[in-house]
Coordinates of C-alpha atoms in Angstrom, one line a residue:
X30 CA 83.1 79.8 80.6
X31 CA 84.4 83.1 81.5
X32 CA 85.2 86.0 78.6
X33 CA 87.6 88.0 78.9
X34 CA 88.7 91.2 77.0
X35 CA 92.6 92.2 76.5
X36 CA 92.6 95.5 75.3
X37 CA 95.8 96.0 73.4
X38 CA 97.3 98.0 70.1
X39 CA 99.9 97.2 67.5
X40 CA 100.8 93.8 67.2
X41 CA 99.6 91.2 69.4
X42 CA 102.8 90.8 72.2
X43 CA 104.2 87.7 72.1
X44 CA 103.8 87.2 75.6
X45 CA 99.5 87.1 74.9
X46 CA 100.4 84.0 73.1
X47 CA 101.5 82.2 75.9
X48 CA 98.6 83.9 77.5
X49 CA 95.8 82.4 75.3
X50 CA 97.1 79.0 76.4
X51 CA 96.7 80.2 79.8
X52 CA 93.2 81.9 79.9
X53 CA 92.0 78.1 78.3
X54 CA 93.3 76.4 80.9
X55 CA 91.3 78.6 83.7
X56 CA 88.2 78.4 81.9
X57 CA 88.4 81.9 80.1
X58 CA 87.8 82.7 76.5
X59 CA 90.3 85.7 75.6
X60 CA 89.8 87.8 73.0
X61 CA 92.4 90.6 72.0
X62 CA 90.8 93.9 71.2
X63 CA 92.3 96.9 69.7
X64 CA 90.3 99.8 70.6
X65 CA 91.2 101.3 67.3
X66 CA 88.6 99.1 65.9
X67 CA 85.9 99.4 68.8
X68 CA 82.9 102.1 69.0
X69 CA 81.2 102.9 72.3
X70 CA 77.6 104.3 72.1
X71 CA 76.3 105.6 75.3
X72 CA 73.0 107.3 76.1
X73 CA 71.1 109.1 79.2
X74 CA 70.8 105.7 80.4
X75 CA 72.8 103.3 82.0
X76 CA 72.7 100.9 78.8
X77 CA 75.5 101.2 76.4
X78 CA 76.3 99.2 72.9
X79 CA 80.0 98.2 72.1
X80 CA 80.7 97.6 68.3
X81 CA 83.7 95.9 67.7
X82 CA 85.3 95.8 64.0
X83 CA 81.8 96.6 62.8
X84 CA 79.8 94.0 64.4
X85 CA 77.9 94.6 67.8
X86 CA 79.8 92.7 70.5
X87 CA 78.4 91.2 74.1
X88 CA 80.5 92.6 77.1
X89 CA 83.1 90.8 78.5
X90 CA 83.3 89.1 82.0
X91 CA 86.7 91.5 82.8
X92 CA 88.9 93.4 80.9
X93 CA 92.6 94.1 81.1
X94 CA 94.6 96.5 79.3
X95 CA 97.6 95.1 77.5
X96 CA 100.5 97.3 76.7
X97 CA 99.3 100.5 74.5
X98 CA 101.4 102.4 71.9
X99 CA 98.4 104.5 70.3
X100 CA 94.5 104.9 70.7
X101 CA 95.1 105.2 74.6
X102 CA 92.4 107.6 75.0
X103 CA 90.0 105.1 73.0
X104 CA 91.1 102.4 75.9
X105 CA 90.8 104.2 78.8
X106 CA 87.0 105.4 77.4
X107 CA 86.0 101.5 76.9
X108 CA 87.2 100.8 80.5
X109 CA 85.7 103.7 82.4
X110 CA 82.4 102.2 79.9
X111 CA 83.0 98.5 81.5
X112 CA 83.4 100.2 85.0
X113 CA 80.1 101.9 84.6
X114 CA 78.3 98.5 83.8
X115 CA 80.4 97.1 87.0
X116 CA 82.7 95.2 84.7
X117 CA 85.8 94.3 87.1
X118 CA 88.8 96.3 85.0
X119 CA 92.3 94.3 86.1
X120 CA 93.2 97.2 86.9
X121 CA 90.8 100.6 88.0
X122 CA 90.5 103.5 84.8
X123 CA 91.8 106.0 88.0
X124 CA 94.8 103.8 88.7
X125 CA 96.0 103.4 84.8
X126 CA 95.4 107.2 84.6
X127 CA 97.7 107.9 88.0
X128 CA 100.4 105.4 86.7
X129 CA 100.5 106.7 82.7
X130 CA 101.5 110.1 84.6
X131 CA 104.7 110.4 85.7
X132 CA 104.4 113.5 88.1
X133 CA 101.2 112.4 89.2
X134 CA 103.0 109.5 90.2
X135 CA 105.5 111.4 92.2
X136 CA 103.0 113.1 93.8
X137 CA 101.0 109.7 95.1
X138 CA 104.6 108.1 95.7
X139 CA 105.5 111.4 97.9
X140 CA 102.1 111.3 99.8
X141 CA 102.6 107.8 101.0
X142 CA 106.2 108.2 101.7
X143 CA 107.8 106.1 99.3
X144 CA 111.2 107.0 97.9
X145 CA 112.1 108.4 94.7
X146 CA 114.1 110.7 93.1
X147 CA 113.7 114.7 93.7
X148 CA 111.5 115.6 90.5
X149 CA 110.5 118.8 89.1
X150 CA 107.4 119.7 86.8
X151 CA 109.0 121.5 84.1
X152 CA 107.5 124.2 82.3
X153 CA 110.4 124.9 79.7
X154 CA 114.0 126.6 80.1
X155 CA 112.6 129.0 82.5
X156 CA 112.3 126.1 84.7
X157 CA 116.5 125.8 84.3
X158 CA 117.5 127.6 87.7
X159 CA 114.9 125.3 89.7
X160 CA 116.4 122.0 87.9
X161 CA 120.0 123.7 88.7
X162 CA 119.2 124.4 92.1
X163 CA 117.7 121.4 93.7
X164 CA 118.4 118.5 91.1
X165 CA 121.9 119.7 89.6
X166 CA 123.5 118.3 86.7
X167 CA 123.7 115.6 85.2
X168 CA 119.7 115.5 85.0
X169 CA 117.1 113.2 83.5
X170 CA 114.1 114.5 81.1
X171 CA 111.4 112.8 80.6
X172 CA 108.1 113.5 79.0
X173 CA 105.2 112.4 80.8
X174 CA 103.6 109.8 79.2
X175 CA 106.8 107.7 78.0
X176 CA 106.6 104.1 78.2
X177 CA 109.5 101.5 77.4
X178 CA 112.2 103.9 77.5
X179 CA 111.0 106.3 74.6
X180 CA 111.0 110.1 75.4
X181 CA 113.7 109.6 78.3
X182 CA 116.8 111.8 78.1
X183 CA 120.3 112.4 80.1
X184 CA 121.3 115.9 79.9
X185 CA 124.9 116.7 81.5
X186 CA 125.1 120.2 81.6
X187 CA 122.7 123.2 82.3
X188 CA 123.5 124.4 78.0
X189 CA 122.8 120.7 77.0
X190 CA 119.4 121.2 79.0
X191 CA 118.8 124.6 77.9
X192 CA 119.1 123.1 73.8
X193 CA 117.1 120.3 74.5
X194 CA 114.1 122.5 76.4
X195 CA 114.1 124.3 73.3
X196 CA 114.4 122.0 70.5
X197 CA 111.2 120.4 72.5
X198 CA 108.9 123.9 72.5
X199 CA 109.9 124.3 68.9
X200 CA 109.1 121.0 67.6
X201 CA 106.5 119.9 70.2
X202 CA 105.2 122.3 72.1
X203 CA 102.9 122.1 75.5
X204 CA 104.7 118.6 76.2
X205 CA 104.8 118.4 79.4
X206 CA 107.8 117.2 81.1
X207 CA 109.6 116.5 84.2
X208 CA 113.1 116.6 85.1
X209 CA 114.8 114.2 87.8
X210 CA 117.6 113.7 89.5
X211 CA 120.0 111.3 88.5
X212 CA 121.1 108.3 90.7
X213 CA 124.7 107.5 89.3
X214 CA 124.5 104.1 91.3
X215 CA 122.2 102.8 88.8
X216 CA 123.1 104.4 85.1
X217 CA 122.8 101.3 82.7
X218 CA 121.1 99.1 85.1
X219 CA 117.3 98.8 87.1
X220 CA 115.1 96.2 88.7
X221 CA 111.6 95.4 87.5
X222 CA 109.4 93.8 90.1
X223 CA 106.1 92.5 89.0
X224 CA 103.7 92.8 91.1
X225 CA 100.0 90.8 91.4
X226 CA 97.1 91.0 93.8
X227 CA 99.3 92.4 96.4
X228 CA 102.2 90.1 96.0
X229 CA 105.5 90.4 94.0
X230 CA 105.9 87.3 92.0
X231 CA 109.0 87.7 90.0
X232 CA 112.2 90.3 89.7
X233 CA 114.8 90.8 87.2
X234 CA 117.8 92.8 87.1
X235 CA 117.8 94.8 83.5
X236 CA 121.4 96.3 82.3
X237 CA 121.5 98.5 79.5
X238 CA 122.8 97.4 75.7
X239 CA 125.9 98.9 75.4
X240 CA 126.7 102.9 77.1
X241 CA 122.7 103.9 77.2
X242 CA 121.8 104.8 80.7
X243 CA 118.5 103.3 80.5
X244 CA 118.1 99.5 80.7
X245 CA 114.5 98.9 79.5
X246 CA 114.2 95.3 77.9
X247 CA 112.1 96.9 74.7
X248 CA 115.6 98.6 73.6
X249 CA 118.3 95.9 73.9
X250 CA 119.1 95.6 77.3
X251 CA 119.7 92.3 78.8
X252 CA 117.6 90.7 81.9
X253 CA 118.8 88.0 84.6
X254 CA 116.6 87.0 87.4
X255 CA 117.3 88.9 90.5
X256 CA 117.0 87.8 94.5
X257 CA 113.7 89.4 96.2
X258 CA 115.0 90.8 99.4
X259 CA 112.5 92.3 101.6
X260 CA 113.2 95.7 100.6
X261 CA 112.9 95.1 97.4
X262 CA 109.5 93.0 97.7
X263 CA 108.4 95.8 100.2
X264 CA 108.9 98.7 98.0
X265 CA 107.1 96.8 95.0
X266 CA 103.8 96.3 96.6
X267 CA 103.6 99.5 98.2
X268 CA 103.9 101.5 94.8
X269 CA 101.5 99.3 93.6
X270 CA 99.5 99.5 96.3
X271 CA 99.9 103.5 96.4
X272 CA 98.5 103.9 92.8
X273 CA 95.9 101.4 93.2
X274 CA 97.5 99.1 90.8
X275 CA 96.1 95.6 91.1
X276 CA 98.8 94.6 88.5
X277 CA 102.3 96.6 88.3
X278 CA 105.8 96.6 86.9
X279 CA 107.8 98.4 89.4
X280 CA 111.2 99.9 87.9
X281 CA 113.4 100.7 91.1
X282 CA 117.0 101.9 90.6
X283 CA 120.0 100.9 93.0
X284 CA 121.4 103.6 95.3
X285 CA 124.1 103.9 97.6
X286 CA 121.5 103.2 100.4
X287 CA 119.6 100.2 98.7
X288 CA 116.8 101.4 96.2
X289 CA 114.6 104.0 95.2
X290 CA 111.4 104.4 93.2
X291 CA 111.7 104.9 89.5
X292 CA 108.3 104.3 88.0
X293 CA 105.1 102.2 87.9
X294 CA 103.9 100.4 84.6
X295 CA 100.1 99.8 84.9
X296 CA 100.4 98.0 81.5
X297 CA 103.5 96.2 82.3
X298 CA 105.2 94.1 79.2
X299 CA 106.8 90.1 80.4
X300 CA 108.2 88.2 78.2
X301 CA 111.8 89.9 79.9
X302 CA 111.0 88.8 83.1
X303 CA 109.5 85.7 81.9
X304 CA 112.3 84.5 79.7
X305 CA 114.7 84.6 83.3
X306 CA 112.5 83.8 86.1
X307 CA 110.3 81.1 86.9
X308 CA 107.1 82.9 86.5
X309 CA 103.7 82.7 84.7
X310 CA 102.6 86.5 84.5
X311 CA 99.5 86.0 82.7
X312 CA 98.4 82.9 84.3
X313 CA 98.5 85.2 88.1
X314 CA 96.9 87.5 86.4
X315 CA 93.8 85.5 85.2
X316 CA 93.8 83.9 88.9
X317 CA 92.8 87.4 89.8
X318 CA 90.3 88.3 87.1
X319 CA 88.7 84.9 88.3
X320 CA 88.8 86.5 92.0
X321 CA 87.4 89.4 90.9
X322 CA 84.4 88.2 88.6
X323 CA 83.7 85.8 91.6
X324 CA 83.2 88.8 93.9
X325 CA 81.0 90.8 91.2
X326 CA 78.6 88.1 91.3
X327 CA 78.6 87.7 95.4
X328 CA 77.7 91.0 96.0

């Protein structure tokens, strides 16, 4: 029997529950692990211990990381550890990193000539004329990290922008941020396309809880299942692919020319998708650890 590790913080996600059934039913023994309670000793060497809630643990088979909300940098340490000791990671410690980085993002989406909207690193209000010039107002501010919806804002006007630039170097400051331009077409509604090994399995339509412009499950907004057109099921495996995400959730907005790149969730949450389309997100997903355990040991 296979072991595998999903690396997760908080509460368990209901979705994992579903997920242990799963894993038993392909052979794997899954064990959730909060890296809040894990301790990775390394050495000159290429041995390493993992304690886990005290207690010395034996490695896992593969490891995937879950959704996080804190102890991120603990996660991403024990996966670069299980990558050392040629662990298969779901998904590669380089391509978590590229996704949980919005501009980085960009920049990967803008090499392979993907759309998405025009996006600006912002510095802090002196960055103002640049958003003015080549974004325009309304705009969208977003810090980098954000996940779910959390640290997204609309600003309308260049004052509104100015005030909210501030606020965020007096309170916070050093966040990084960028600003991007804002597709009308889509305010208060997105698609999320899952995407595994290469293919896009499911896609919902998400349309926000009452006048928010974002329409992230995690806040209230309600899900439908959504038709893959080849556009659609193009775009989603190419961001993937881009990042080098073996397992994505692709947000892409509607526009007056069909869609556009919004972001890529390494760590993408399902029990939206799965509660309105006929898919099993964890049970793909465990068909691919599988694969990839397989091809550890044939090499």
């Amino acid at each position: 029997m296979l072991t595998g590790w999903v690396i997760y913080s908080g509460k368990v996600p209901l979705e994992w529950e579903r997920g242990q059934q799963n894993a038993a039913a392909a052979g794997i023994e899954l064990k959730m692990i909060d890296p809040a309670l894990t301790e990775i000793c390394v050495d000159d060497s290429r041995t390493s211990s993992i304690y886990y809630d005290g207690s010395k643990a034996a490695f896992p088979d593969f490891l995937y990381l879950s959704i996080m909300k804190d102890h991120h940098y603990n996660a991403l340490a024990l996966m670069l550890e299980m990558e050392k000791l040629n662990i298969p990671c779901v998904n590669p410690q380089n391509a978590v990193l590229a996704a949980n980085d919005k501009f980085l993002s960009c920049q990967i989406l803008s090499r392979a000539k993907l759309p998405f909207p025009k996006t600006i690193l912002v510095n802090g209000e002196e960055s103002i004329p640049a958003i003015k010039d080549t974004i325009g107002f309304p705009a969208v501010l977003k810090i980098l990290t954000g996940a779910k919806g959390s640290g997204v804002i609309m600003v309308k006007t260049e004052e509104e922008c100015r005030s909210i630039l501030q606020l965020l170097h007096a309170t916070a400051p050093g966040t990084n941020m960028i600003a991007q331009e804002f597709i009308k077409e889509s305010s208060g509604k997105d698609l999320r396309v899952i995407v595994v090994d290469g293919k896009a399995i499911a896609c919902m339509c998400r349309k926000a809880h009452s006048s928010d412009f974002r329409a992230n499950f995690s806040l209230g907004g309600s899900v439908e299942d959504y038709p893959m057109t080849e556009e659609i099921k193009t775009l989603g495996i190419k961001a993937a692919e881009a990042l080098g995400l073996r397992v994505a959730g692709v947000d892409l907005l509607f526009t007056a020319k069909g869609f556009t790149i919004c972001e890529i969730n390494a760590s993408p949450g399902f029990a939206g998708i799965e509660s309105c389309c006929p898919v099993n997100v964890s049970a793909e997903i465990f068909k691919l650890a599988v694969i990839l355990v397989r091809e550890k040991k044939a090499r």
